């Protein structure tokens, strides 16, 4: 997938105001509208302009797009960084409702894979609400894996994109205290009632929905409700068996390593995955994947030990290779 420089598409600098972006889009959209321009690439160019406008004319999408970083160049091979949009508070408008939604030049030609990888097929959309009620807001937050094992109270900071008096997109910070319930999983949402957009004419405020994701962990990998850990073993522990201390997000436990264990073997610690939050979300397991760690052979005595091993064992790890 190729990175798209939407500023380059519209021919505006990254410092452009929202009005300058609108003007640039209108000018180019008229030029390349398929009904007015019969050049072979006019429709594709028009589609590209509409996509760039959809992002840059929406202060929320623009702020998130800018925050992702400017190290990529137009056309460069690209994959979105994990949780690239975490920490941004979105108001839940559907795609096309900001900027030129309904504009005579925007016709739903669809969007590129690049756009959909960032914003989804239709962008972020909210549920149906009463006209005066405040809009629901949405944000993704990152928590530590250990928080879902014990529950926690955390202070989180969110960035709210808005347009200032000069027409530039700026970020306003707000901080909230959030109770992280035990057993919550990646992809689930916390609802903070009344923390969304303000309602009109004394109507109720909308809600804030926080999508949960986990911070990368130094030793654990999460797969839905299960946890994975790679456990290094000395060769003699794998060959002879051993009892070793194994970390879990909720404290260390003793694990028996069967004799003759090989690298890649997977052992299960039942019930040591993400805790249950309800009958519909049973407790997960922790899987321990064995890895054989070789001791170094730096000193003369260490080298002698390896040579003694070579003499003691009639062992060839390549016997499965063809002989011709």
mmCIF file of C-alpha atoms in Angstrom, residues 296-308:
data_model
loop_
_atom_site.group_PDB
_atom_site.id
_atom_site.type_symbol
_atom_site.label_atom_id
_atom_site.label_comp_id
_atom_site.label_asym_id
_atom_site.label_seq_id
_atom_site.Cartn_x
_atom_site.Cartn_y
_atom_site.Cartn_z
ATOM 1 C CA UNK A 296 28.301 -18.812 25.622
ATOM 2 C CA UNK A 297 31.651 -20.441 24.999
ATOM 3 C CA UNK A 298 33.999 -17.587 25.822
ATOM 4 C CA UNK A 299 36.426 -19.074 28.339
ATOM 5 C CA UNK A 300 38.672 -22.098 27.847
ATOM 6 C CA UNK A 301 36.685 -24.121 30.388
ATOM 7 C CA UNK A 302 33.447 -23.317 28.579
ATOM 8 C CA UNK A 303 34.951 -24.404 25.261
ATOM 9 C CA UNK A 304 36.184 -27.632 26.852
ATOM 10 C CA UNK A 305 32.695 -28.318 28.119
ATOM 11 C CA UNK A 306 31.286 -28.026 24.593
ATOM 12 C CA UNK A 307 34.012 -30.304 23.227
ATOM 13 C CA UNK A 308 33.216 -32.860 25.913
#
